[in-house]
PDB file of C-alpha atoms and ligand atoms in Angstrom:
ATOM      1  CA  MET A   1       0.165   0.030   0.201  1.00 59.00           C
ATOM      2  CA  LYS A   2       1.313   3.329  -0.942  1.00 63.00           C
ATOM      3  CA  LEU A   3       1.029   5.764   2.241  1.00 63.00           C
ATOM      4  CA  ALA A   4       2.738   8.877   0.933  1.00 68.00           C
ATOM      5  CA  GLU A   5       3.985  10.243  -2.571  1.00 81.00           C
ATOM      6  CA  PHE A   6       7.399  11.837  -1.848  1.00 92.00           C
ATOM      7  CA  THR A   7       8.112  14.687  -4.052  1.00 94.00           C
ATOM      8  CA  ASP A   8      11.633  15.504  -5.191  1.00 95.00           C
ATOM      9  CA  LYS A   9      11.994  17.923  -2.110  1.00 96.00           C
ATOM     10  CA  HIS A  10      11.333  15.203   0.143  1.00 96.00           C
ATOM     11  CA  ILE A  11      13.663  12.860  -1.171  1.00 96.00           C
ATOM     12  CA  ALA A  12      16.369  15.651  -0.953  1.00 97.00           C
ATOM     13  CA  PHE A  13      15.266  16.208   2.656  1.00 98.00           C
ATOM     14  CA  ARG A  14      15.423  12.851   3.571  1.00 98.00           C
ATOM     15  CA  GLU A  15      19.151  12.351   2.051  1.00 98.00           C
ATOM     16  CA  GLU A  16      19.881  15.365   4.024  1.00 98.00           C
ATOM     17  CA  VAL A  17      18.554  14.179   7.359  1.00 98.00           C
ATOM     18  CA  ARG A  18      20.235  10.913   6.628  1.00 98.00           C
ATOM     19  CA  GLU A  19      23.280  12.357   5.943  1.00 98.00           C
ATOM     20  CA  PHE A  20      23.306  14.318   9.176  1.00 98.00           C
ATOM     21  CA  ALA A  21      22.186  11.472  11.503  1.00 98.00           C
ATOM     22  CA  LYS A  22      25.114   9.404   9.839  1.00 97.00           C
ATOM     23  CA  LYS A  23      27.678  12.228  10.361  1.00 97.00           C
ATOM     24  CA  GLU A  24      26.508  13.515  13.656  1.00 96.00           C
ATOM     25  CA  LEU A  25      24.725  10.799  15.586  1.00 96.00           C
ATOM     26  CA  LEU A  26      25.620   7.374  14.552  1.00 95.00           C
ATOM     27  CA  GLU A  27      28.748   6.931  16.407  1.00 94.00           C
ATOM     28  CA  GLU A  28      27.285   8.618  19.442  1.00 94.00           C
ATOM     29  CA  SER A  29      23.957   7.084  19.740  1.00 95.00           C
ATOM     30  CA  THR A  30      25.126   3.832  21.771  1.00 93.00           C
ATOM     31  CA  GLN A  31      26.747   6.133  24.336  1.00 94.00           C
ATOM     32  CA  ILE A  32      23.808   8.519  24.502  1.00 95.00           C
ATOM     33  CA  GLU A  33      21.774   5.420  25.661  1.00 94.00           C
ATOM     34  CA  ARG A  34      24.422   3.867  27.695  1.00 93.00           C
ATOM     35  CA  LYS A  35      24.905   7.043  29.735  1.00 93.00           C
ATOM     36  CA  GLY A  36      21.374   8.243  29.636  1.00 94.00           C
ATOM     37  CA  GLU A  37      22.535  11.740  28.979  1.00 89.00           C
ATOM     38  CA  PHE A  38      20.273  14.010  26.885  1.00 91.00           C
ATOM     39  CA  PRO A  39      22.145  15.070  23.727  1.00 91.00           C
ATOM     40  CA  TRP A  40      22.237  19.026  24.042  1.00 93.00           C
ATOM     41  CA  HIS A  41      25.124  19.363  21.376  1.00 94.00           C
ATOM     42  CA  ILE A  42      23.012  17.278  19.033  1.00 95.00           C
ATOM     43  CA  ILE A  43      19.844  19.258  19.871  1.00 96.00           C
ATOM     44  CA  ASN A  44      21.670  22.554  19.224  1.00 97.00           C
ATOM     45  CA  LYS A  45      22.925  21.309  15.521  1.00 97.00           C
ATOM     46  CA  ILE A  46      19.085  20.170  14.919  1.00 98.00           C
ATOM     47  CA  LYS A  47      18.078  23.531  16.227  1.00 97.00           C
ATOM     48  CA  GLU A  48      20.842  25.353  13.873  1.00 97.00           C
ATOM     49  CA  ARG A  49      19.027  23.799  10.864  1.00 98.00           C
ATOM     50  CA  GLY A  50      15.677  25.017  11.850  1.00 98.00           C
ATOM     51  CA  TRP A  51      14.435  21.460  12.141  1.00 98.00           C
ATOM     52  CA  LEU A  52      12.774  22.189  15.732  1.00 98.00           C
ATOM     53  CA  GLY A  53      10.254  24.360  13.654  1.00 98.00           C
ATOM     54  CA  VAL A  54      10.474  22.234  10.547  1.00 98.00           C
ATOM     55  CA  ASN A  55       6.620  22.155   9.488  1.00 98.00           C
ATOM     56  CA  PHE A  56       5.593  25.651  10.614  1.00 98.00           C
ATOM     57  CA  PRO A  57       5.443  28.674   8.623  1.00 98.00           C
ATOM     58  CA  GLU A  58       8.359  30.952   8.254  1.00 98.00           C
ATOM     59  CA  GLU A  59       6.211  33.637   9.765  1.00 98.00           C
ATOM     60  CA  TYR A  60       6.019  31.574  13.040  1.00 98.00           C
ATOM     61  CA  GLY A  61       9.680  30.942  13.179  1.00 98.00           C
ATOM     62  CA  GLY A  62       9.589  27.846  11.337  1.00 98.00           C
ATOM     63  CA  LEU A  63      11.181  26.270   8.105  1.00 98.00           C
ATOM     64  CA  GLY A  64       8.060  26.325   6.029  1.00 97.00           C
ATOM     65  CA  LEU A  65       8.069  22.367   4.913  1.00 97.00           C
ATOM     66  CA  ASP A  66       5.304  20.312   5.111  1.00 96.00           C
ATOM     67  CA  THR A  67       4.208  17.493   7.650  1.00 96.00           C
ATOM     68  CA  THR A  68       5.357  14.714   5.538  1.00 96.00           C
ATOM     69  CA  SER A  69       8.789  16.333   6.068  1.00 97.00           C
ATOM     70  CA  TYR A  70       8.266  16.500   9.636  1.00 98.00           C
ATOM     71  CA  ILE A  71       7.736  12.743   9.856  1.00 97.00           C
ATOM     72  CA  ILE A  72      10.891  12.298   7.263  1.00 97.00           C
ATOM     73  CA  LEU A  73      12.920  14.036  10.143  1.00 98.00           C
ATOM     74  CA  VAL A  74      11.630  12.076  13.004  1.00 98.00           C
ATOM     75  CA  GLU A  75      11.705   8.865  11.084  1.00 98.00           C
ATOM     76  CA  GLU A  76      15.667   9.349   9.830  1.00 98.00           C
ATOM     77  CA  ILE A  77      16.648  10.482  13.170  1.00 98.00           C
ATOM     78  CA  ALA A  78      14.852   7.666  14.990  1.00 98.00           C
ATOM     79  CA  ARG A  79      16.593   5.313  12.642  1.00 97.00           C
ATOM     80  CA  VAL A  80      19.958   6.183  14.368  1.00 97.00           C
ATOM     81  CA  CYS A  81      18.939   7.562  17.659  1.00 97.00           C
ATOM     82  CA  ALA A  82      15.271   7.168  19.154  1.00 97.00           C
ATOM     83  CA  SER A  83      16.195   9.318  22.252  1.00 97.00           C
ATOM     84  CA  THR A  84      17.028  12.343  19.864  1.00 98.00           C
ATOM     85  CA  ALA A  85      13.923  11.512  17.785  1.00 98.00           C
ATOM     86  CA  ILE A  86      11.244  11.371  20.715  1.00 98.00           C
ATOM     87  CA  MET A  87      12.787  14.851  22.035  1.00 98.00           C
ATOM     88  CA  ILE A  88      12.041  16.379  18.542  1.00 98.00           C
ATOM     89  CA  ALA A  89       8.716  14.647  18.084  1.00 98.00           C
ATOM     90  CA  ALA A  90       7.301  15.966  21.616  1.00 98.00           C
ATOM     91  CA  HIS A  91       8.685  19.424  21.034  1.00 98.00           C
ATOM     92  CA  VAL A  92       7.378  19.646  17.551  1.00 98.00           C
ATOM     93  CA  SER A  93       4.061  17.728  17.257  1.00 98.00           C
ATOM     94  CA  LEU A  94       3.036  17.612  20.973  1.00 98.00           C
ATOM     95  CA  ALA A  95       3.869  21.249  22.207  1.00 98.00           C
ATOM     96  CA  CYS A  96       4.331  23.578  18.766  1.00 98.00           C
ATOM     97  CA  GLN A  97       1.390  21.802  16.844  1.00 98.00           C
ATOM     98  CA  PRO A  98      -1.323  22.564  19.529  1.00 98.00           C
ATOM     99  CA  ILE A  99      -0.213  26.103  19.690  1.00 98.00           C
ATOM    100  CA  PHE A 100      -0.159  26.335  15.946  1.00 98.00           C
ATOM    101  CA  VAL A 101      -3.584  24.800  15.509  1.00 98.00           C
ATOM    102  CA  HIS A 102      -5.303  26.266  18.571  1.00 98.00           C
ATOM    103  CA  GLY A 103      -3.177  29.186  19.887  1.00 98.00           C
ATOM    104  CA  THR A 104      -4.360  32.907  19.434  1.00 98.00           C
ATOM    105  CA  GLU A 105      -2.110  35.233  17.286  1.00 98.00           C
ATOM    106  CA  GLU A 106      -0.754  36.561  20.839  1.00 98.00           C
ATOM    107  CA  GLN A 107      -0.013  32.946  21.909  1.00 98.00           C
ATOM    108  CA  LYS A 108       1.594  32.402  18.487  1.00 98.00           C
ATOM    109  CA  GLU A 109       3.783  35.386  18.710  1.00 98.00           C
ATOM    110  CA  LYS A 110       4.891  34.693  22.380  1.00 98.00           C
ATOM    111  CA  TYR A 111       5.244  30.863  22.219  1.00 98.00           C
ATOM    112  CA  LEU A 112       5.331  29.358  19.059  1.00 98.00           C
ATOM    113  CA  ILE A 113       7.765  31.684  17.267  1.00 98.00           C
ATOM    114  CA  PRO A 114      10.767  30.915  19.948  1.00 98.00           C
ATOM    115  CA  LEU A 115       9.572  27.148  20.046  1.00 98.00           C
ATOM    116  CA  ALA A 116       9.748  26.983  16.310  1.00 98.00           C
ATOM    117  CA  ARG A 117      13.254  28.774  16.199  1.00 98.00           C
ATOM    118  CA  GLY A 118      14.540  26.233  18.953  1.00 98.00           C
ATOM    119  CA  GLU A 119      15.324  28.839  21.458  1.00 98.00           C
ATOM    120  CA  LYS A 120      12.921  27.464  23.907  1.00 98.00           C
ATOM    121  CA  ILE A 121      12.049  23.756  24.402  1.00 98.00           C
ATOM    122  CA  GLY A 122       8.380  22.668  24.467  1.00 98.00           C
ATOM    123  CA  SER A 123       6.637  19.597  26.059  1.00 98.00           C
ATOM    124  CA  PHE A 124       3.031  18.239  26.404  1.00 98.00           C
ATOM    125  CA  GLY A 125       1.587  16.885  29.704  1.00 98.00           C
ATOM    126  CA  LEU A 126      -1.291  14.568  29.609  1.00 97.00           C
ATOM    127  CA  THR A 127      -0.556  11.564  31.135  1.00 98.00           C
ATOM    128  CA  GLU A 128      -1.087  11.232  35.079  1.00 97.00           C
ATOM    129  CA  PRO A 129      -0.792   8.392  37.354  1.00 94.00           C
ATOM    130  CA  ASN A 130      -4.489   7.340  36.757  1.00 92.00           C
ATOM    131  CA  ALA A 131      -4.900   8.806  33.267  1.00 93.00           C
ATOM    132  CA  GLY A 132      -2.722   7.268  30.551  1.00 88.00           C
ATOM    133  CA  SER A 133      -4.556   5.630  27.866  1.00 86.00           C
ATOM    134  CA  ASP A 134      -7.644   6.871  29.571  1.00 91.00           C
ATOM    135  CA  ALA A 135      -7.345  10.692  29.028  1.00 90.00           C
ATOM    136  CA  GLY A 136     -11.008  10.808  30.512  1.00 92.00           C
ATOM    137  CA  GLY A 137      -9.519   9.859  34.048  1.00 94.00           C
ATOM    138  CA  THR A 138      -7.537  13.367  34.227  1.00 96.00           C
ATOM    139  CA  GLU A 139      -7.542  14.362  37.791  1.00 97.00           C
ATOM    140  CA  SER A 140      -5.477  17.711  37.615  1.00 98.00           C
ATOM    141  CA  THR A 141      -7.951  20.263  38.053  1.00 98.00           C
ATOM    142  CA  ALA A 142      -8.218  23.855  36.735  1.00 98.00           C
ATOM    143  CA  LYS A 143     -10.389  26.322  38.508  1.00 97.00           C
ATOM    144  CA  LEU A 144     -11.311  29.706  37.357  1.00 97.00           C
ATOM    145  CA  VAL A 145     -11.157  32.114  40.454  1.00 97.00           C
ATOM    146  CA  GLY A 146     -11.433  35.897  39.324  1.00 97.00           C
ATOM    147  CA  ASP A 147      -9.354  36.336  36.196  1.00 96.00           C
ATOM    148  CA  LYS A 148      -6.755  33.381  37.068  1.00 98.00           C
ATOM    149  CA  TRP A 149      -6.732  29.640  36.488  1.00 98.00           C
ATOM    150  CA  ILE A 150      -5.684  27.844  39.721  1.00 98.00           C
ATOM    151  CA  ILE A 151      -4.145  24.429  38.704  1.00 98.00           C
ATOM    152  CA  ASN A 152      -3.542  21.577  40.913  1.00 98.00           C
ATOM    153  CA  GLY A 153      -2.421  18.244  40.163  1.00 98.00           C
ATOM    154  CA  ASN A 154       0.472  15.864  38.863  1.00 98.00           C
ATOM    155  CA  LYS A 155       1.653  14.690  35.456  1.00 98.00           C
ATOM    156  CA  ARG A 156       3.886  11.746  34.684  1.00 97.00           C
ATOM    157  CA  PHE A 157       6.029  10.158  31.952  1.00 98.00           C
ATOM    158  CA  ILE A 158       6.377  13.766  30.381  1.00 98.00           C
ATOM    159  CA  THR A 159       8.929  13.960  27.632  1.00 98.00           C
ATOM    160  CA  ASN A 160      11.334  16.782  27.831  1.00 98.00           C
ATOM    161  CA  GLY A 161       9.555  17.660  31.110  1.00 98.00           C
ATOM    162  CA  THR A 162      12.506  18.990  33.258  1.00 98.00           C
ATOM    163  CA  ILE A 163      14.262  20.763  30.396  1.00 97.00           C
ATOM    164  CA  ALA A 164      11.071  22.354  28.848  1.00 98.00           C
ATOM    165  CA  ASP A 165      10.579  26.155  29.012  1.00 98.00           C
ATOM    166  CA  LEU A 166       6.882  25.693  28.348  1.00 98.00           C
ATOM    167  CA  ILE A 167       4.663  22.926  28.548  1.00 98.00           C
ATOM    168  CA  VAL A 168       1.154  22.434  27.235  1.00 98.00           C
ATOM    169  CA  PHE A 169      -1.110  20.646  29.713  1.00 98.00           C
ATOM    170  CA  THR A 170      -4.334  19.413  30.112  1.00 98.00           C
ATOM    171  CA  ALA A 171      -6.579  19.828  33.264  1.00 98.00           C
ATOM    172  CA  THR A 172     -10.210  19.454  34.234  1.00 97.00           C
ATOM    173  CA  GLN A 173     -12.817  21.837  35.117  1.00 95.00           C
ATOM    174  CA  ASP A 174     -15.318  19.218  36.098  1.00 94.00           C
ATOM    175  CA  ARG A 175     -14.231  15.614  36.554  1.00 91.00           C
ATOM    176  CA  THR A 176     -17.772  14.081  36.033  1.00 92.00           C
ATOM    177  CA  LYS A 177     -17.671  15.240  32.368  1.00 92.00           C
ATOM    178  CA  ARG A 178     -14.663  13.001  31.614  1.00 90.00           C
ATOM    179  CA  THR A 179     -12.982  14.129  28.322  1.00 90.00           C
ATOM    180  CA  HIS A 180     -15.661  17.022  27.989  1.00 93.00           C
ATOM    181  CA  GLY A 181     -14.513  18.787  31.222  1.00 95.00           C
ATOM    182  CA  ILE A 182     -10.884  18.974  30.031  1.00 96.00           C
ATOM    183  CA  SER A 183      -9.054  21.906  28.869  1.00 97.00           C
ATOM    184  CA  ALA A 184      -5.787  22.793  27.547  1.00 98.00           C
ATOM    185  CA  PHE A 185      -3.426  25.384  29.094  1.00 98.00           C
ATOM    186  CA  ILE A 186       0.150  26.765  28.861  1.00 98.00           C
ATOM    187  CA  VAL A 187       2.675  27.103  31.774  1.00 98.00           C
ATOM    188  CA  GLU A 188       6.107  28.716  31.556  1.00 98.00           C
ATOM    189  CA  LYS A 189       9.161  27.293  33.361  1.00 98.00           C
ATOM    190  CA  GLY A 190       9.518  29.263  36.756  1.00 98.00           C
ATOM    191  CA  THR A 191       5.811  30.242  37.209  1.00 98.00           C
ATOM    192  CA  LYS A 192       5.113  29.939  41.043  1.00 98.00           C
ATOM    193  CA  GLY A 193       3.336  26.587  41.920  1.00 98.00           C
ATOM    194  CA  TYR A 194       4.539  24.477  38.929  1.00 98.00           C
ATOM    195  CA  GLU A 195       7.860  22.475  39.382  1.00 98.00           C
ATOM    196  CA  PRO A 196       9.108  19.789  37.055  1.00 98.00           C
ATOM    197  CA  GLY A 197       9.836  16.272  39.325  1.00 98.00           C
ATOM    198  CA  LYS A 198      11.765  13.429  39.218  1.00 97.00           C
ATOM    199  CA  GLU A 199      12.903  11.903  36.086  1.00 97.00           C
ATOM    200  CA  GLU A 200      12.576   8.198  35.248  1.00 97.00           C
ATOM    201  CA  ASP A 201      15.415   5.995  34.791  1.00 95.00           C
ATOM    202  CA  LYS A 202      14.299   3.885  32.026  1.00 96.00           C
ATOM    203  CA  LEU A 203      15.188   0.821  30.241  1.00 95.00           C
ATOM    204  CA  GLY A 204      15.064   2.296  26.785  1.00 96.00           C
ATOM    205  CA  LEU A 205      15.081   5.929  25.172  1.00 97.00           C
ATOM    206  CA  ARG A 206      17.458   6.520  28.019  1.00 97.00           C
ATOM    207  CA  GLY A 207      18.844   9.739  26.332  1.00 96.00           C
ATOM    208  CA  SER A 208      15.500  11.280  26.521  1.00 97.00           C
ATOM    209  CA  ILE A 209      13.954  13.016  29.646  1.00 98.00           C
ATOM    210  CA  THR A 210      10.693  11.568  30.719  1.00 98.00           C
ATOM    211  CA  ALA A 211       9.434  13.463  33.941  1.00 98.00           C
ATOM    212  CA  GLU A 212       6.846  14.189  36.459  1.00 98.00           C
ATOM    213  CA  LEU A 213       5.312  17.692  36.832  1.00 98.00           C
ATOM    214  CA  HIS A 214       3.801  19.084  39.637  1.00 98.00           C
ATOM    215  CA  PHE A 215       1.164  21.735  39.945  1.00 98.00           C
ATOM    216  CA  GLU A 216       0.096  23.069  43.475  1.00 98.00           C
ATOM    217  CA  ASP A 217      -1.969  26.045  43.464  1.00 98.00           C
ATOM    218  CA  CYS A 218      -0.318  27.361  40.515  1.00 98.00           C
ATOM    219  CA  GLU A 219      -1.774  30.612  39.048  1.00 98.00           C
ATOM    220  CA  LEU A 220      -2.044  31.186  35.507  1.00 98.00           C
ATOM    221  CA  PRO A 221      -3.432  34.142  33.466  1.00 98.00           C
ATOM    222  CA  GLN A 222      -6.748  33.801  32.004  1.00 97.00           C
ATOM    223  CA  LYS A 223      -5.193  33.999  28.601  1.00 97.00           C
ATOM    224  CA  ASN A 224      -2.967  30.997  29.107  1.00 98.00           C
ATOM    225  CA  LEU A 225      -6.100  28.856  28.116  1.00 98.00           C
ATOM    226  CA  LEU A 226      -5.112  26.904  24.753  1.00 98.00           C
ATOM    227  CA  GLY A 227      -8.199  26.591  22.391  1.00 95.00           C
ATOM    228  CA  LYS A 228     -11.842  26.740  23.983  1.00 90.00           C
ATOM    229  CA  GLU A 229     -12.641  25.419  27.588  1.00 87.00           C
TER     230      GLU A 229
HETATM  231  C1  FAD B   1       9.184   7.069  26.920  1.00 77.10           C
HETATM  232  C2  FAD B   1       7.620   7.799  27.122  1.00 77.10           C
HETATM  233  C3  FAD B   1       7.634   9.071  26.791  1.00 77.10           C
HETATM  234  C4  FAD B   1       6.146   9.606  27.213  1.00 77.10           C
HETATM  235  N1  FAD B   1       5.994  11.110  26.945  1.00 77.10           N
HETATM  236  C5  FAD B   1       4.646  11.422  27.283  1.00 77.10           C
HETATM  237  C6  FAD B   1       4.650  12.892  26.872  1.00 77.10           C
HETATM  238  O1  FAD B   1       5.488  13.552  26.401  1.00 77.10           O
HETATM  239  N2  FAD B   1       3.285  13.226  27.295  1.00 77.10           N
HETATM  240  C7  FAD B   1       2.455  12.639  28.173  1.00 77.10           C
HETATM  241  O2  FAD B   1       1.377  13.151  28.339  1.00 77.10           O
HETATM  242  N3  FAD B   1       2.841  11.336  28.092  1.00 77.10           N
HETATM  243  C8  FAD B   1       3.578  10.750  27.703  1.00 77.10           C
HETATM  244  N4  FAD B   1       4.085   9.348  27.792  1.00 77.10           N
HETATM  245  C9  FAD B   1       2.839   8.709  28.624  1.00 77.10           C
HETATM  246  C10 FAD B   1       2.171   7.666  27.533  1.00 77.10           C
HETATM  247  O3  FAD B   1       1.432   8.308  26.401  1.00 77.10           O
HETATM  248  C11 FAD B   1       1.404   6.780  28.225  1.00 77.10           C
HETATM  249  O4  FAD B   1       2.471   5.873  28.924  1.00 77.10           O
HETATM  250  C12 FAD B   1       0.461   6.013  27.472  1.00 77.10           C
HETATM  251  O5  FAD B   1      -0.758   7.034  27.303  1.00 77.10           O
HETATM  252  C13 FAD B   1      -0.295   4.803  28.270  1.00 77.10           C
HETATM  253  O6  FAD B   1      -0.696   5.205  29.528  1.00 77.10           O
HETATM  254  P1  FAD B   1      -0.279   4.299  30.905  1.00 77.10           P
HETATM  255  O7  FAD B   1       1.097   4.178  30.931  1.00 77.10           O
HETATM  256  O8  FAD B   1      -0.838   4.971  32.135  1.00 77.10           O
HETATM  257  O9  FAD B   1      -0.981   3.036  30.682  1.00 77.10           O
HETATM  258  P2  FAD B   1      -2.407   2.377  30.750  1.00 77.10           P
HETATM  259  O10 FAD B   1      -3.156   3.383  30.071  1.00 77.10           O
HETATM  260  O11 FAD B   1      -2.493   2.090  32.264  1.00 77.10           O
HETATM  261  O12 FAD B   1      -2.391   1.244  29.866  1.00 77.10           O
HETATM  262  C14 FAD B   1      -1.722  -0.032  30.310  1.00 77.10           C
HETATM  263  C15 FAD B   1      -2.109  -1.061  29.244  1.00 77.10           C
HETATM  264  O13 FAD B   1      -3.381  -1.350  29.153  1.00 77.10           O
HETATM  265  C16 FAD B   1      -3.989  -1.310  28.088  1.00 77.10           C
HETATM  266  N5  FAD B   1      -5.217  -0.559  28.265  1.00 77.10           N
HETATM  267  C17 FAD B   1      -5.499   0.553  28.674  1.00 77.10           C
HETATM  268  N6  FAD B   1      -6.913   0.981  28.423  1.00 77.10           N
HETATM  269  C18 FAD B   1      -7.498  -0.058  27.828  1.00 77.10           C
HETATM  270  C19 FAD B   1      -9.019  -0.472  27.388  1.00 77.10           C
HETATM  271  N7  FAD B   1      -9.860   0.364  27.766  1.00 77.10           N
HETATM  272  N8  FAD B   1      -9.114  -1.639  26.918  1.00 77.10           N
HETATM  273  C20 FAD B   1      -8.103  -2.495  26.616  1.00 77.10           C
HETATM  274  N9  FAD B   1      -6.733  -2.162  26.918  1.00 77.10           N
HETATM  275  C21 FAD B   1      -6.448  -1.199  27.670  1.00 77.10           C
HETATM  276  C22 FAD B   1      -2.953  -0.344  27.212  1.00 77.10           C
HETATM  277  O14 FAD B   1      -2.948  -0.572  25.897  1.00 77.10           O
HETATM  278  C23 FAD B   1      -1.606  -1.031  27.669  1.00 77.10           C
HETATM  279  O15 FAD B   1      -1.060  -1.929  27.219  1.00 77.10           O
HETATM  280  C24 FAD B   1       5.303   8.741  27.710  1.00 77.10           C
HETATM  281  C25 FAD B   1       5.491   7.455  27.872  1.00 77.10           C
HETATM  282  C26 FAD B   1       6.848   6.960  27.742  1.00 77.10           C
HETATM  283  C27 FAD B   1       6.968   5.407  28.323  1.00 77.10           C
END
């Protein structure tokens, strides 16, 4: 079955990424896994190429390529180093993409542009101790008090959790409504009441960061709601 029609540009991009992965990652990937160290120097090289915003328009700090190019990027990097690939995938498709699709112009200016340029690292927090596959079981709460959201709860297994400058995350206003009570929000590193927590010591993907996030009476401005309630 033919899944995607590659253009000459896609084929050239695949060659470019494959060459990069071979030259910059292949030798090191075993050490990255063994040591369980996040490969900052590789990520910086990926950032320099604009690949942390590969599929976003140039006006939003991206490279202006398409979704197929993003898939090619993740696939070719994962071929050599899955830890580096999951970092890119979480940043691009879990943090940047929801802001690109659902963000206001102000949120795109403030958050998407530095993320797509790779000046900031993004992450996405949905999973919780009692909500993995079952997102409807989300227990983290968001209460609108005056003009502020008050967030309480815990996330776990969050890729890029401890290194993220900003996190798109989910919380519920009404647990009885299951998935219909859930909204998405943006929190920035350093916000009072928000702390990244323990990093997992994993069997695989050891060079990637998988961490807990904690919210305790974390106050967010109303405008940090992403999309509709
Ligand atoms: C390396 C890594 C990185 C991750 N990064 C992120 C991230 O960046 N952000 C984030 O939010 N999460 C992240 N996760 C979490 C991941 O999305 C969850 O692990 C996943 O959603 C499964 O949830 P769970 O671990 O709670 O397992 P569970 O939901 O408890 O599922 C356990 C098993 O039960 C099965 N199961 C569950 N429900 C049903 C059902 N109704 N019927 C039949 N079978 C069922 C599942 O298929 C699975 O095999 C990451 C996880 C890992 C391991």
